[in-house]
Short mmCIF file of C-alpha atoms and ligand atoms in Angstrom, two decimals:
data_model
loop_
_atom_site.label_atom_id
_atom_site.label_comp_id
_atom_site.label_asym_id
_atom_site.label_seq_id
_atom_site.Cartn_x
_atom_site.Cartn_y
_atom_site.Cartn_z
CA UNK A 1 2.72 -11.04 25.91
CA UNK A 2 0.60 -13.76 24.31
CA UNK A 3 -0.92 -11.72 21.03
CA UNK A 4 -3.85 -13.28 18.74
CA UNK A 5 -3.80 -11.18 15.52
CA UNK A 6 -7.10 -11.81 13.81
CA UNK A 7 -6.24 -11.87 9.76
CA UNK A 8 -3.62 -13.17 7.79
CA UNK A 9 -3.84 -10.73 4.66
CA UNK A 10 -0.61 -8.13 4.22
CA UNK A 11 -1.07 -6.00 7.65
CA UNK A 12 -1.60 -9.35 9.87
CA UNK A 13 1.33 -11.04 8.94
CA UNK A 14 4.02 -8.59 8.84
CA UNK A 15 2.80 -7.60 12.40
CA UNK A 16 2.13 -10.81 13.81
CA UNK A 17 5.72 -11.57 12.30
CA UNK A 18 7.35 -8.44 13.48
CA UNK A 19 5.80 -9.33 17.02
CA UNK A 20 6.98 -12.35 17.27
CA UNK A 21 10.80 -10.86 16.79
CA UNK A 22 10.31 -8.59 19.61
CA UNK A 23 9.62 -11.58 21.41
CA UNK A 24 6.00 -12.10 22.16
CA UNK A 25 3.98 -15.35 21.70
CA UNK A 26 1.74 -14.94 18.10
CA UNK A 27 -1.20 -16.54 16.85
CA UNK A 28 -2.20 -15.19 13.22
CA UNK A 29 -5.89 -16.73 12.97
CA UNK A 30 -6.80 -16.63 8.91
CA UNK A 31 -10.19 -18.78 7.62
CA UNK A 32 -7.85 -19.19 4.38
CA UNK A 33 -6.12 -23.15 5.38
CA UNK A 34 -3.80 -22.84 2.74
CA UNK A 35 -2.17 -20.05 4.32
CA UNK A 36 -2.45 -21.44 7.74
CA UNK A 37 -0.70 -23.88 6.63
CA UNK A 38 2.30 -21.70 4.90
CA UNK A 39 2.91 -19.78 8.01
CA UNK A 40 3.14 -22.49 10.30
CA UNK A 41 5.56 -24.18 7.51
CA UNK A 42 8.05 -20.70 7.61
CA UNK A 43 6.80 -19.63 4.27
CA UNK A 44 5.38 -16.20 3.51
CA UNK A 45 2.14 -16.52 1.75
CA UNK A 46 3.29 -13.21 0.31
CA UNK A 47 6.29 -11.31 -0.98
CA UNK A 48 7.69 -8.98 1.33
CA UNK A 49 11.57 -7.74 1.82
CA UNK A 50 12.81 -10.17 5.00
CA UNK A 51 9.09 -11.92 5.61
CA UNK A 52 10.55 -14.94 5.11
CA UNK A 53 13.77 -15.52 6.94
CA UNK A 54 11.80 -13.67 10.21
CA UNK A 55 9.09 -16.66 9.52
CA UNK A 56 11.49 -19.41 9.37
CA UNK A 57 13.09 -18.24 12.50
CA UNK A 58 10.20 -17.51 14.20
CA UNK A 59 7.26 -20.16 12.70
CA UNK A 60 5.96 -23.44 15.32
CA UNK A 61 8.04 -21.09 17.76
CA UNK A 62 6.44 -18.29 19.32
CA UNK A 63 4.40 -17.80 15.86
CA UNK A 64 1.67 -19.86 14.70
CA UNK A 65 -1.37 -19.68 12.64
CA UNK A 66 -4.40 -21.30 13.08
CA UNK A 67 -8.39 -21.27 11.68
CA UNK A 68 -9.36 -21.28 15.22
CA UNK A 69 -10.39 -18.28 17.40
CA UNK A 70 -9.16 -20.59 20.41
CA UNK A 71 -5.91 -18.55 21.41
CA UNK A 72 -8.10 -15.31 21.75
CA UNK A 73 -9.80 -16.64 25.11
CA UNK A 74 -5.65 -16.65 27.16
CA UNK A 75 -4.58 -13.50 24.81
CA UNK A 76 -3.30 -10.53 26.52
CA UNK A 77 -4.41 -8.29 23.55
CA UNK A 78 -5.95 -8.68 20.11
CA UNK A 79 -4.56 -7.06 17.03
CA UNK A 80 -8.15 -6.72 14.25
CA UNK A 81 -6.06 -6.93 10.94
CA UNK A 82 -8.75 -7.58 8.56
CA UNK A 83 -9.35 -5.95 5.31
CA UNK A 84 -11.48 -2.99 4.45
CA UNK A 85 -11.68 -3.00 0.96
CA UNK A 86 -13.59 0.14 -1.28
CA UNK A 87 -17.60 -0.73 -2.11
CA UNK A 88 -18.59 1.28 -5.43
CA UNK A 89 -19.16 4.20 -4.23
CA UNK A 90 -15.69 4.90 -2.36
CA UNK A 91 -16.58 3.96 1.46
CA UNK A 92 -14.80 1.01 3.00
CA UNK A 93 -16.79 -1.76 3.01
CA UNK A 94 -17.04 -2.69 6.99
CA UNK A 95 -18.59 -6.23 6.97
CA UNK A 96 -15.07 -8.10 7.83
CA UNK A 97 -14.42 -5.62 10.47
CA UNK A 98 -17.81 -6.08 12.11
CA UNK A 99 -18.08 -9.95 11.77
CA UNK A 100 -14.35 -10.47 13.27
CA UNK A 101 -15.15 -8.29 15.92
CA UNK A 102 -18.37 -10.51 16.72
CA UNK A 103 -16.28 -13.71 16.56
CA UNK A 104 -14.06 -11.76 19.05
CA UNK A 105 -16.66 -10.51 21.38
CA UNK A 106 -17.86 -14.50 21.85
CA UNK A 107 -13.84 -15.90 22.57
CA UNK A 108 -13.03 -13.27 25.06
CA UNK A 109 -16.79 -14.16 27.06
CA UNK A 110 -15.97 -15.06 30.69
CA UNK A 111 -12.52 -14.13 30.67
CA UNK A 112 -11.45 -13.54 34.75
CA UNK A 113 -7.89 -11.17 33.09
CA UNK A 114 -7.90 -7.77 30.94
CA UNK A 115 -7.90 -8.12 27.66
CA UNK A 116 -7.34 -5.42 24.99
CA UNK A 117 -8.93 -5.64 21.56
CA UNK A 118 -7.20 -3.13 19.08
CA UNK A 119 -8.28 -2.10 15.56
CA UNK A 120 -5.05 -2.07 13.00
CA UNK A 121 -7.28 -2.42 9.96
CA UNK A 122 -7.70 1.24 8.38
CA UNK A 123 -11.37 2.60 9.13
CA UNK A 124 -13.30 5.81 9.05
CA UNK A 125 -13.45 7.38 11.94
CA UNK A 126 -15.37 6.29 14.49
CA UNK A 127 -15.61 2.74 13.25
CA UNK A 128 -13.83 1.54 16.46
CA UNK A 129 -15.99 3.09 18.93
CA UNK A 130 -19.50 2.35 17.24
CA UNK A 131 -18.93 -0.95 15.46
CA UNK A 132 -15.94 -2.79 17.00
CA UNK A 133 -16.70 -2.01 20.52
CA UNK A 134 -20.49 -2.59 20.39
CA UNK A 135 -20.40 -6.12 18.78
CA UNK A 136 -17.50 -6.87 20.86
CA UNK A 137 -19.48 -5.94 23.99
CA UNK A 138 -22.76 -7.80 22.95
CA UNK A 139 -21.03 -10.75 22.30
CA UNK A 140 -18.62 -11.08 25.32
CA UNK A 141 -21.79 -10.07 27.62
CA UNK A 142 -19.88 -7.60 29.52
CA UNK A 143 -19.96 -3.74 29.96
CA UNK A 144 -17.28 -3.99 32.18
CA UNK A 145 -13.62 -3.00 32.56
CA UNK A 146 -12.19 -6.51 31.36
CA UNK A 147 -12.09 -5.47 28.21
CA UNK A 148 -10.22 -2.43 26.58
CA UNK A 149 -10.15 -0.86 23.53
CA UNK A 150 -7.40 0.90 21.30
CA UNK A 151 -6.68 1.72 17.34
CA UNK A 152 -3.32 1.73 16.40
CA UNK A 153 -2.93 2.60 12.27
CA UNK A 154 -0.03 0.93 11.07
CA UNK A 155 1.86 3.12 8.33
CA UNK A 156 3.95 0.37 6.40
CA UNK A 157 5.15 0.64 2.71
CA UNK A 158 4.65 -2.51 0.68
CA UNK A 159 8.45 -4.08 -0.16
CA UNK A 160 9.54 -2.14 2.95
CA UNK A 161 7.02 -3.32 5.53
CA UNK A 162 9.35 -5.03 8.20
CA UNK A 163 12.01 -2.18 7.69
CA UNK A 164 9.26 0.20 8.35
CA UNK A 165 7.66 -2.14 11.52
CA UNK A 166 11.09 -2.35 13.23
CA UNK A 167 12.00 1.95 12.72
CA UNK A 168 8.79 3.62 12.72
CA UNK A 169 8.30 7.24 12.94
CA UNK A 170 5.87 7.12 15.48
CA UNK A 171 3.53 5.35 17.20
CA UNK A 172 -0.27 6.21 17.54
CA UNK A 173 -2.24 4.52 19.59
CA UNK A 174 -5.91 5.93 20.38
CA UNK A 175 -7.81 4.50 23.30
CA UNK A 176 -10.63 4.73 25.52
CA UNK A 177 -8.77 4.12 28.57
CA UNK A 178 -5.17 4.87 29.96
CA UNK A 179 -4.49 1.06 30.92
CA UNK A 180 -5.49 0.25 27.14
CA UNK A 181 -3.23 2.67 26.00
CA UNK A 182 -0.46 1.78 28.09
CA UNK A 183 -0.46 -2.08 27.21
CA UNK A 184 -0.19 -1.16 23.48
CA UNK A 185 2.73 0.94 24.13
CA UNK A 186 4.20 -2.15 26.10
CA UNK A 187 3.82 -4.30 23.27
CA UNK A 188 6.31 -2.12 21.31
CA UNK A 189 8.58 -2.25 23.67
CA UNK A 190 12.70 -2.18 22.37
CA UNK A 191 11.28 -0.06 19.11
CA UNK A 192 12.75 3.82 19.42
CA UNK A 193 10.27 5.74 17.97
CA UNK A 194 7.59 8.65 19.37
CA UNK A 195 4.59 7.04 21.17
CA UNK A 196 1.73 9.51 20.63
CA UNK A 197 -1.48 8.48 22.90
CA UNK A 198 -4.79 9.97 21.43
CA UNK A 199 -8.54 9.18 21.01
CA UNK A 200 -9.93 6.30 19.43
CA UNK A 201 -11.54 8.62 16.93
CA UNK A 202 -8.25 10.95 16.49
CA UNK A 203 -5.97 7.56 15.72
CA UNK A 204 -8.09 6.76 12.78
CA UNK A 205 -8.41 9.93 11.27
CA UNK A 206 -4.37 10.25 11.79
CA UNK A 207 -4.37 6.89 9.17
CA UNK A 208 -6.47 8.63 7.01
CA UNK A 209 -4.96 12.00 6.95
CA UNK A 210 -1.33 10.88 6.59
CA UNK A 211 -1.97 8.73 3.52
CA UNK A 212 -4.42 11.74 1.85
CA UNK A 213 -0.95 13.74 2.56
CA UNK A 214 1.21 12.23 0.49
CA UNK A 215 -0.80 11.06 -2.35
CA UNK A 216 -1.58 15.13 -2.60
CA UNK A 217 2.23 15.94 -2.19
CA UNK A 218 2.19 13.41 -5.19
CA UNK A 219 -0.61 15.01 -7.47
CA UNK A 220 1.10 18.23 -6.94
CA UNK A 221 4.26 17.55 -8.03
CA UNK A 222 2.52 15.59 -11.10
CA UNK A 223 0.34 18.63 -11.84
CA UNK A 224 3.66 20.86 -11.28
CA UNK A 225 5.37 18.54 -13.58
CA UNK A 226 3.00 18.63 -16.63
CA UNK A 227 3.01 22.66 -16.67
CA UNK A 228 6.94 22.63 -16.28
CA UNK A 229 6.96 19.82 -18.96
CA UNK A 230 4.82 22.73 -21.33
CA UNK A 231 7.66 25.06 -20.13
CA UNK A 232 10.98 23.08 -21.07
CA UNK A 233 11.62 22.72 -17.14
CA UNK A 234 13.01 20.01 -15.74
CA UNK A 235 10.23 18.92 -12.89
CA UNK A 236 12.58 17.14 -10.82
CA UNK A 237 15.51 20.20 -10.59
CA UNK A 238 12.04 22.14 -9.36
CA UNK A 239 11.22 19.91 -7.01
CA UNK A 240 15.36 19.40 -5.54
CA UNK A 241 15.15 22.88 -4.87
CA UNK A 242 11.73 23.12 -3.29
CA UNK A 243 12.40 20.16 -1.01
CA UNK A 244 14.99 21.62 0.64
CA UNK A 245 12.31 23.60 2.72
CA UNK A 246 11.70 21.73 6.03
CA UNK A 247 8.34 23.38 5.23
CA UNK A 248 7.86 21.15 2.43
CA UNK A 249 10.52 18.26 2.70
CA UNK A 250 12.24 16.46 -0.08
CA UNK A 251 9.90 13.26 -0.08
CA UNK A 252 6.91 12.23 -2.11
CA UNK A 253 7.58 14.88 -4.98
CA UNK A 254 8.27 12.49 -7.43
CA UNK A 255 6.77 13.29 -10.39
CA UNK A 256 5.09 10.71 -12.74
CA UNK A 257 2.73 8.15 -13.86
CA UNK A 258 0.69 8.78 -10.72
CA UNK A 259 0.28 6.41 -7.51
CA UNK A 260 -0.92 3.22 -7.29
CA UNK A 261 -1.46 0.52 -4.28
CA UNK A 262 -3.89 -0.50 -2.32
CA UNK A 263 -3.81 2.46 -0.05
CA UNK A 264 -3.68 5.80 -1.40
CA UNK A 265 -6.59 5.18 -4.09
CA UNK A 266 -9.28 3.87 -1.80
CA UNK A 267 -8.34 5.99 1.44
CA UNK A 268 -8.67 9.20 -0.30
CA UNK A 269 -11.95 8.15 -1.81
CA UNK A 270 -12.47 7.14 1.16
CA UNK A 271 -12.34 10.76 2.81
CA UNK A 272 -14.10 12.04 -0.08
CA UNK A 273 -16.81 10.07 0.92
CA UNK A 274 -16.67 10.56 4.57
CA UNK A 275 -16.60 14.88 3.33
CA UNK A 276 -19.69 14.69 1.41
CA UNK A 277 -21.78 12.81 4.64
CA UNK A 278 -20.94 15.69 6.51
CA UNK A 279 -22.06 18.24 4.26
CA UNK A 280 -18.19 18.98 2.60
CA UNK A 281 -17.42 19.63 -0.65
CA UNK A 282 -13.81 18.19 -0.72
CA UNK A 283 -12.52 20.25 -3.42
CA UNK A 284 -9.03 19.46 -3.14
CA UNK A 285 -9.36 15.51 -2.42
CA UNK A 286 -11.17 15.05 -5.45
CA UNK A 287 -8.88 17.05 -7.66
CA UNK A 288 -5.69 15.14 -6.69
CA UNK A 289 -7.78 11.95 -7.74
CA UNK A 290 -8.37 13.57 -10.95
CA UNK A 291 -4.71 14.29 -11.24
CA UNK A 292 -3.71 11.05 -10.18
CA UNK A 293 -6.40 9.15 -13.14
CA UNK A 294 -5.37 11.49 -15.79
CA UNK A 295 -1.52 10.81 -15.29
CA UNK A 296 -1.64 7.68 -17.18
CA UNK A 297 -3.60 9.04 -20.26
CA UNK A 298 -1.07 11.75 -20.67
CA UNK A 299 1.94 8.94 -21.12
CA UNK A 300 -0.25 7.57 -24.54
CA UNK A 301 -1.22 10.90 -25.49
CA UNK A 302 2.74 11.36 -25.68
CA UNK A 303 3.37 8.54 -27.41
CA UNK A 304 0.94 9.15 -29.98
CA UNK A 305 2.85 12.17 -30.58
CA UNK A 306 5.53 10.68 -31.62
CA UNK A 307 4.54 7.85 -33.36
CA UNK A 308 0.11 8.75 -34.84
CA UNK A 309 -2.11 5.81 -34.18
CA UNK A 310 -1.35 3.11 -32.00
CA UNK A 311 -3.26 0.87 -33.62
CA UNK A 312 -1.47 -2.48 -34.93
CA UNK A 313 2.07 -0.98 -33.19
CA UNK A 314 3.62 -2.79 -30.99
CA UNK A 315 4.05 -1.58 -27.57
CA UNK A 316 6.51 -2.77 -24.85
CA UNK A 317 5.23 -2.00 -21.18
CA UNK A 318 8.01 -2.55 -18.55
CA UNK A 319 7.15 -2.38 -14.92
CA UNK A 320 3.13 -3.87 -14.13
CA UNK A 321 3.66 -3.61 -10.13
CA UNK A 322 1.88 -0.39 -8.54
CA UNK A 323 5.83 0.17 -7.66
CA UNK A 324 8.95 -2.01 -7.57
CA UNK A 325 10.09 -4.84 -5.00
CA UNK A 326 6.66 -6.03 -4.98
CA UNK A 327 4.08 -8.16 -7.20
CA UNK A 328 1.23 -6.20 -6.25
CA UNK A 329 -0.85 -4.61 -8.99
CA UNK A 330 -3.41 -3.51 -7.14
CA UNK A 331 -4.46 0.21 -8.47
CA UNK A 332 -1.42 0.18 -10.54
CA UNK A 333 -0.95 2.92 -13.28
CA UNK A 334 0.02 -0.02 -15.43
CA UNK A 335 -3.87 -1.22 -15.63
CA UNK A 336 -5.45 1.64 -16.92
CA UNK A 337 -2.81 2.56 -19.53
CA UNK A 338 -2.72 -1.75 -20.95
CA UNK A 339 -6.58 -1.62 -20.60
CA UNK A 340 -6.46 2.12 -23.21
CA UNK A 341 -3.52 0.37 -25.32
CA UNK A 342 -5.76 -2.63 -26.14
CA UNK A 343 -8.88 -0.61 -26.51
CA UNK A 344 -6.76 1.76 -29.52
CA UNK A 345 -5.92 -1.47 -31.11
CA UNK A 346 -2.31 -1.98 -29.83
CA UNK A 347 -0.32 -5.25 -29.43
CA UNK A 348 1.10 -5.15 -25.94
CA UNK A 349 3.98 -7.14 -24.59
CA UNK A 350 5.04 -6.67 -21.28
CA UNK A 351 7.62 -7.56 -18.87
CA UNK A 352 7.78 -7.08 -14.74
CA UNK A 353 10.44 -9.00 -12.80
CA UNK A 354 7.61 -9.98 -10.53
CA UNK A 355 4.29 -8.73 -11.32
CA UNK A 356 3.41 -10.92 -14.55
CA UNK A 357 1.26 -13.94 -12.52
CA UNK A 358 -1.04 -11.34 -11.11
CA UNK A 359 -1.50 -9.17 -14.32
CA UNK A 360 -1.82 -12.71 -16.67
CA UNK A 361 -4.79 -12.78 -14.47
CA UNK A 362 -6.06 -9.56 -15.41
CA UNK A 363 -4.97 -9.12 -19.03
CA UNK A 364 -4.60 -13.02 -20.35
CA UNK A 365 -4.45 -12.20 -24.10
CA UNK A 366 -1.34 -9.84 -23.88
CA UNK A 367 2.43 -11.20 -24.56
CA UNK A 368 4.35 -11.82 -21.46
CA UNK A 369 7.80 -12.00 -21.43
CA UNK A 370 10.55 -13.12 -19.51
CA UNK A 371 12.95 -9.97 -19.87
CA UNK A 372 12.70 -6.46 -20.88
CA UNK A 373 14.45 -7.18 -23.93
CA UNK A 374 12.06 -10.08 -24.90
CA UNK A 375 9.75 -7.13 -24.35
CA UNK A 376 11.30 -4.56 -26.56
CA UNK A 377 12.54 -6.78 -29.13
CA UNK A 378 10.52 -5.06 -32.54
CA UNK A 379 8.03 -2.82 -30.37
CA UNK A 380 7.47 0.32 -31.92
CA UNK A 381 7.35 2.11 -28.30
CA UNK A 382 7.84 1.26 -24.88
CA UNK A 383 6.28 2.84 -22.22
CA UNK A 384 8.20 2.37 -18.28
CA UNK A 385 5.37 2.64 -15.80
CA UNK A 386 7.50 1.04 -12.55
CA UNK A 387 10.69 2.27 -10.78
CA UNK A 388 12.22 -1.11 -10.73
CA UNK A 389 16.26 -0.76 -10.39
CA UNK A 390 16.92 -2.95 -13.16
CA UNK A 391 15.10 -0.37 -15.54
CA UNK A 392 17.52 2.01 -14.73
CA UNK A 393 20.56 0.37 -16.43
CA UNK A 394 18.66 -0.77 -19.90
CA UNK A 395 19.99 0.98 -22.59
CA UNK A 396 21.12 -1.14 -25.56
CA UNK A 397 17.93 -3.46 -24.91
CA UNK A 398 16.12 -0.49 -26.36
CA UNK A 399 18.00 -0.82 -29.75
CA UNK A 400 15.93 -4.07 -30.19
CA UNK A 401 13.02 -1.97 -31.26
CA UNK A 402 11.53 -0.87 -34.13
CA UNK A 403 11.98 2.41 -33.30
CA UNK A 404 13.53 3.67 -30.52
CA UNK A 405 10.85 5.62 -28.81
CA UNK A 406 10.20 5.36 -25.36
CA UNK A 407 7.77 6.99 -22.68
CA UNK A 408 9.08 7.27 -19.09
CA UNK A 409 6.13 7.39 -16.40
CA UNK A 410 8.87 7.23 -13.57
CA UNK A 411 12.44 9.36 -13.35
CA UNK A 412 14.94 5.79 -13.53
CA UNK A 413 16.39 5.58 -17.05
CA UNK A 414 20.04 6.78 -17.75
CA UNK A 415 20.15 6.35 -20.89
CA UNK A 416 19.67 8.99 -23.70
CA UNK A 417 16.45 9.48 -25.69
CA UNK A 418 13.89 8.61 -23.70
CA UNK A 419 10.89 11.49 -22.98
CA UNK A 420 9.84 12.14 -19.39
CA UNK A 421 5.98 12.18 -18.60
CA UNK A 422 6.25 15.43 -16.95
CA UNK A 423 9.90 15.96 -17.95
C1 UGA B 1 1.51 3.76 1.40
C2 UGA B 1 2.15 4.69 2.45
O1 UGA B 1 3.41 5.17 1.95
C3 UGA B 1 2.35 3.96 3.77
O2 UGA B 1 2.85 4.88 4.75
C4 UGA B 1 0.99 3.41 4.25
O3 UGA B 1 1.12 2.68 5.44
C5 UGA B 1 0.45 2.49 3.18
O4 UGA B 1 0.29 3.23 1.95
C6 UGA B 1 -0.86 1.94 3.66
O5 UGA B 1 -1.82 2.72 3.83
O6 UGA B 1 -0.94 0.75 4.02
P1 UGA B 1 2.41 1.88 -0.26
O7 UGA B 1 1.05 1.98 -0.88
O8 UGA B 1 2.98 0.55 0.06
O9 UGA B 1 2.43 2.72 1.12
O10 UGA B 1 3.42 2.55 -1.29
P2 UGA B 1 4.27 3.90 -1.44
O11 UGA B 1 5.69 3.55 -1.40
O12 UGA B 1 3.79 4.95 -0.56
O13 UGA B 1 3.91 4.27 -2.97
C7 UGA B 1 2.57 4.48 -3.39
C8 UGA B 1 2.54 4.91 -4.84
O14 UGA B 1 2.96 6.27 -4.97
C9 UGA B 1 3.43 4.12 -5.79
O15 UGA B 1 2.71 3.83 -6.96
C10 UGA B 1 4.60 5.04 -6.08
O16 UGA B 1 5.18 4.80 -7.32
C11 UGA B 1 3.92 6.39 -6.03
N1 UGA B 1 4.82 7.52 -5.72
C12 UGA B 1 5.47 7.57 -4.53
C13 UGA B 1 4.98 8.54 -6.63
O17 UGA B 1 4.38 8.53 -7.73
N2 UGA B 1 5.80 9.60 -6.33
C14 UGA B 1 6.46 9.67 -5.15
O18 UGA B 1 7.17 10.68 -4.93
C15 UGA B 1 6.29 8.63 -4.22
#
C-alpha cells in the first residue's frame, strides 16, 4: 500500500520505518529539512535499537521523506504522527494535530479512490471524531464516503520501539466505518498479534488507560517499597512473590526513583485533566503523580542521612536518561533530583553513556564526564538514577570516592554497600 505518514518526530519514524519492512511504499513528510534530509540519507535522526540498519535498507527505496504534502493526494491511507505535547495546565496541547489534519483535508481534495486518514498521535478522547475529522472534511470539501477515518494508539517503549512494532500485543484500531477498519488491519498484515476493532472514541481512551496502568502499577510498588523500606523488607522479594498472580503479573513493579519519559507524566495528567472537565475527582491519578514527584526527594533525603548537608560535597549522578538504551531525558527523575542538588549547594558531576548532550543543555554549569569513574573519582556520594547495564558491574569504581556512599534509585548494582531507595 502506498502510506504518507505525516511527522517525523519518534512515533513517525519508527512506523513509517517499520512499514516500509513489511513492504509498503512510505513517505514520512516532516517541515524539519534537516531531518528530511537524514532519512532519505539512511540515517536515524534519532537513537533507537535497529532504526538505523532498517533505514539504510529501506531509505530512497520504498521509504522517503519529504517537506511536501504531495504523496498524500495517490496515498492509500494516512498515518497523523504528530506530537501532542502537555500545555501548563496538563491537557495536550492539540494545535499540531488540528493544523496537520487541515493540510491533510486540502491534499486528499478531489481524490476519485478511498482514502483512510488515521490518528497515531496520542489524544483525548474524542479528538479524532471532533477535530481531525471536521477539518479534514472542510478542507477536502467532501462529506462523502471517499474518505475514512480510524485511530490506532501505538504502544512502543523508547530503546525497544521496532522490537515492540514488529511483536505487538495487540492491535487496536477504532473506526467509524468497517472498510476503514479493515484497511488498517491490512496494513499490518504478516504481524501475529490480536487485532481488536473498536470505536474511534474507545481506541483513544485504550492509549490513555494502558499507559495510566502501568505508571500506577509503578507508584504502587514505589509507595509499597518506601513502607517495606521503614520495615527492613526487601521490596523486590515482595513484589517476586506478588507477581506471580496472573491477577497482578510480574511486570512494572519495579520499585524506585519513579518513572520518567515522555509518556507516562503527561498522559496521566492528561486524564486528570480530562476527570476534572467531567465533574471527577481523580483521586487515585493524582496520588500516583504525587508518588511518582516525591520519589526523587526521598533518594537526597537518604543521602543526607548519611552524610548532613550537601552543601560543598561532591556528588556523582550516574544514569541522566528517563531509562537506559536511550538519550532521552525527557521527564527524567534525574532533572528534578540535579535541579535540588544544585539548589542545596552541591557540586554535581555526572556521567550517562548517552544522555550527557541533552542534559549539557539543560544543566550547562555541572561537570560532565566521560565514565562513571571520572564521575566518582573524590565525590562524597553518588546517587544511580538509570538502569543502564553497565551500572550493574561497577564496583571498584566506587572506591574512587571520598567516601563510599551511594544511593540506588533503580535495583542494578551487585556490589556491596550501596542503600536501596525503597530497599
Ligand atoms: C511507555 C509505555 O511502556 C509504552 O507502552 C508506551 O507506548 C509509551 O510509554 C508511550 O506512550 O509512547 P516508555 O515511556 O518508552 O514507554 O518507557 P517504559 O519502558 O515504559 O519506562 C517508563 C519509565 O518507568 C522509566 O523511567 C522506567 O525506569 C520506569 N519504570 C518502569 C519503573 O520505574 N519501574 C518499572 O517497573 C518499570
Amino acid at each position: 500500500m502506498k502510506i504518507s505518514v505525516v511527522g517525523g518526530g519518534y512515533v513517525g519514524i519508527v512506523t513509517g520505518t517499520c512499514f516500509a519492512r513489511l513492504g509498503h511504499e512510505v513517505t514520512i513528510i516532516e517541515i524539519d529539512a534537516g531531518k528530511v534530509a537524514a532519512v532519505n540519507n539512511g540515517q536515524p535522526p534519532i537513537y533507537e535499537i535497529g532504526l538505523e540498519e532498517l533505514l539504510r535498507e529501506h531509505a530512497a527505496k520504498n521509504l522517503r521523506a519529504s517537506t511536501s504534502f504531495a504523496s498524500i493526494a495517490s496515498a492509500d491511507c494516512v498515518f497523523i504522527c504528530v506530537g501532542t505535547p502537555p500545555k501548563p495546565d496538563g491537557s495536550p496541547d492539540l494545535s499540531f494535530i488540528a493544523s496537520a489534519s487541515a493540510s491533510v483535508g486540502t491534499h486528499v481534495k478531489n481524490r476519485a479512490s478511498y482514502c483512510c486518514i488515521v490518528v497515531k498521535s496520542t489524544v483525548p478522547p474524542g479528538t479524532t471524531e471532533k477535530i481531525v475529522m471536521p477539518a479534514v472534511l472542510k478542507q477536502a470539501g467532501t462529506a462523502g464516503d471517499a474518505i475514512g477515518f480510524a485511530m490506532n494508539p501505538e504502544f512502543l517503549r523508547e530503546g525497544r520501539a521496532i522490537e515492540d512494532f514488529m511483536h505487538p500485543d495487540r492491535i487496536v484500531i477504532g473506526s467509524n466505518s468497517p472498510r476503514a477498519g479493515e484497511l488498517v488491519e491490512q496494513i499490518y498484515q504478516g504481524i501475529s498479534a490480536p487485532v481488536i476493532h473498536t470505536s474511534l472514541s474507545a481506541a483513544e481512551m485504550i492509549k490513555y488507560t494502558a499507559n495510566a496502568f502501568l505508571a500506577t502499577k509503578i507508584s504502587f510498588a514505589n509507595e509499597l517499597g518506601n513502607i517495606c523500606k521503614h520495615l527492613g523488607i526487601d521490596v523486590y522479594e515482595v513484589m517476586k512473590g506478588v507477581g506471580y498472580d496472573p491477577r497482578i503479573g510480574p511486570l512494572f513493579l519495579n520499585a524506585g526513583a519513579g518513572f520518567g519519559g515522555s509518556c507516562f507524566q503527561k498522559d496521566v495528567s492528561a486524564l486528570v485533566h480530562l476527570a476534572k472537565e467531567v465533574g471527577e475527582d481523580p483521586v487515585l491519578l493524582q496520588s500516583v503523580l504525587c508518588v511518582n514527584e516525591q520519589q526523587p526527594h526521598r533518594m537526597i533525603a537518604l543521602l543526607e542521612g548519611k552524610l548532613g548537608s550537601i552543601a560543598g560535597k561532591r556528588i556523582a549522578v550516574l544514569g541522566l536518561a528517563f531509562k537506559d538504551n536511550t538519550d532521552d531525558i525527557r521527564d527524567s527523575r534525574a532533572v528534578p533530583v540535579i535541579r535540588e542538588l544544585l539548589q542545596k549547594g552541591a557540586v554535581v558531576s555526572a556521567y550517562d553513556p548517552m544522555a550527557v548532550p541533552p542534559m549539557q543543555r539543560l544543566f550547562p554549569g555541572i561537570e560532565y564526564c566521560s565514565s562513571a569513574a571520572g564521575a566518582l573519582n573524590g565525590a562524597d556520594g553518588c546517587l544511580v538514577m538509570t538502569e543502564w547495564p553497565e551500572f550493574s558491574r561497577l564496583d571498584k569504581e566506587f572506591d574512587l570516592m571520598a567516601q563510599r556512599i551511594i544511593i540506588e534509585g533503580r535495583r542494578i548494582l551487585s556490589c556491596k554497600g550501596a542503600d536501596g531507595i525503597c530497599w
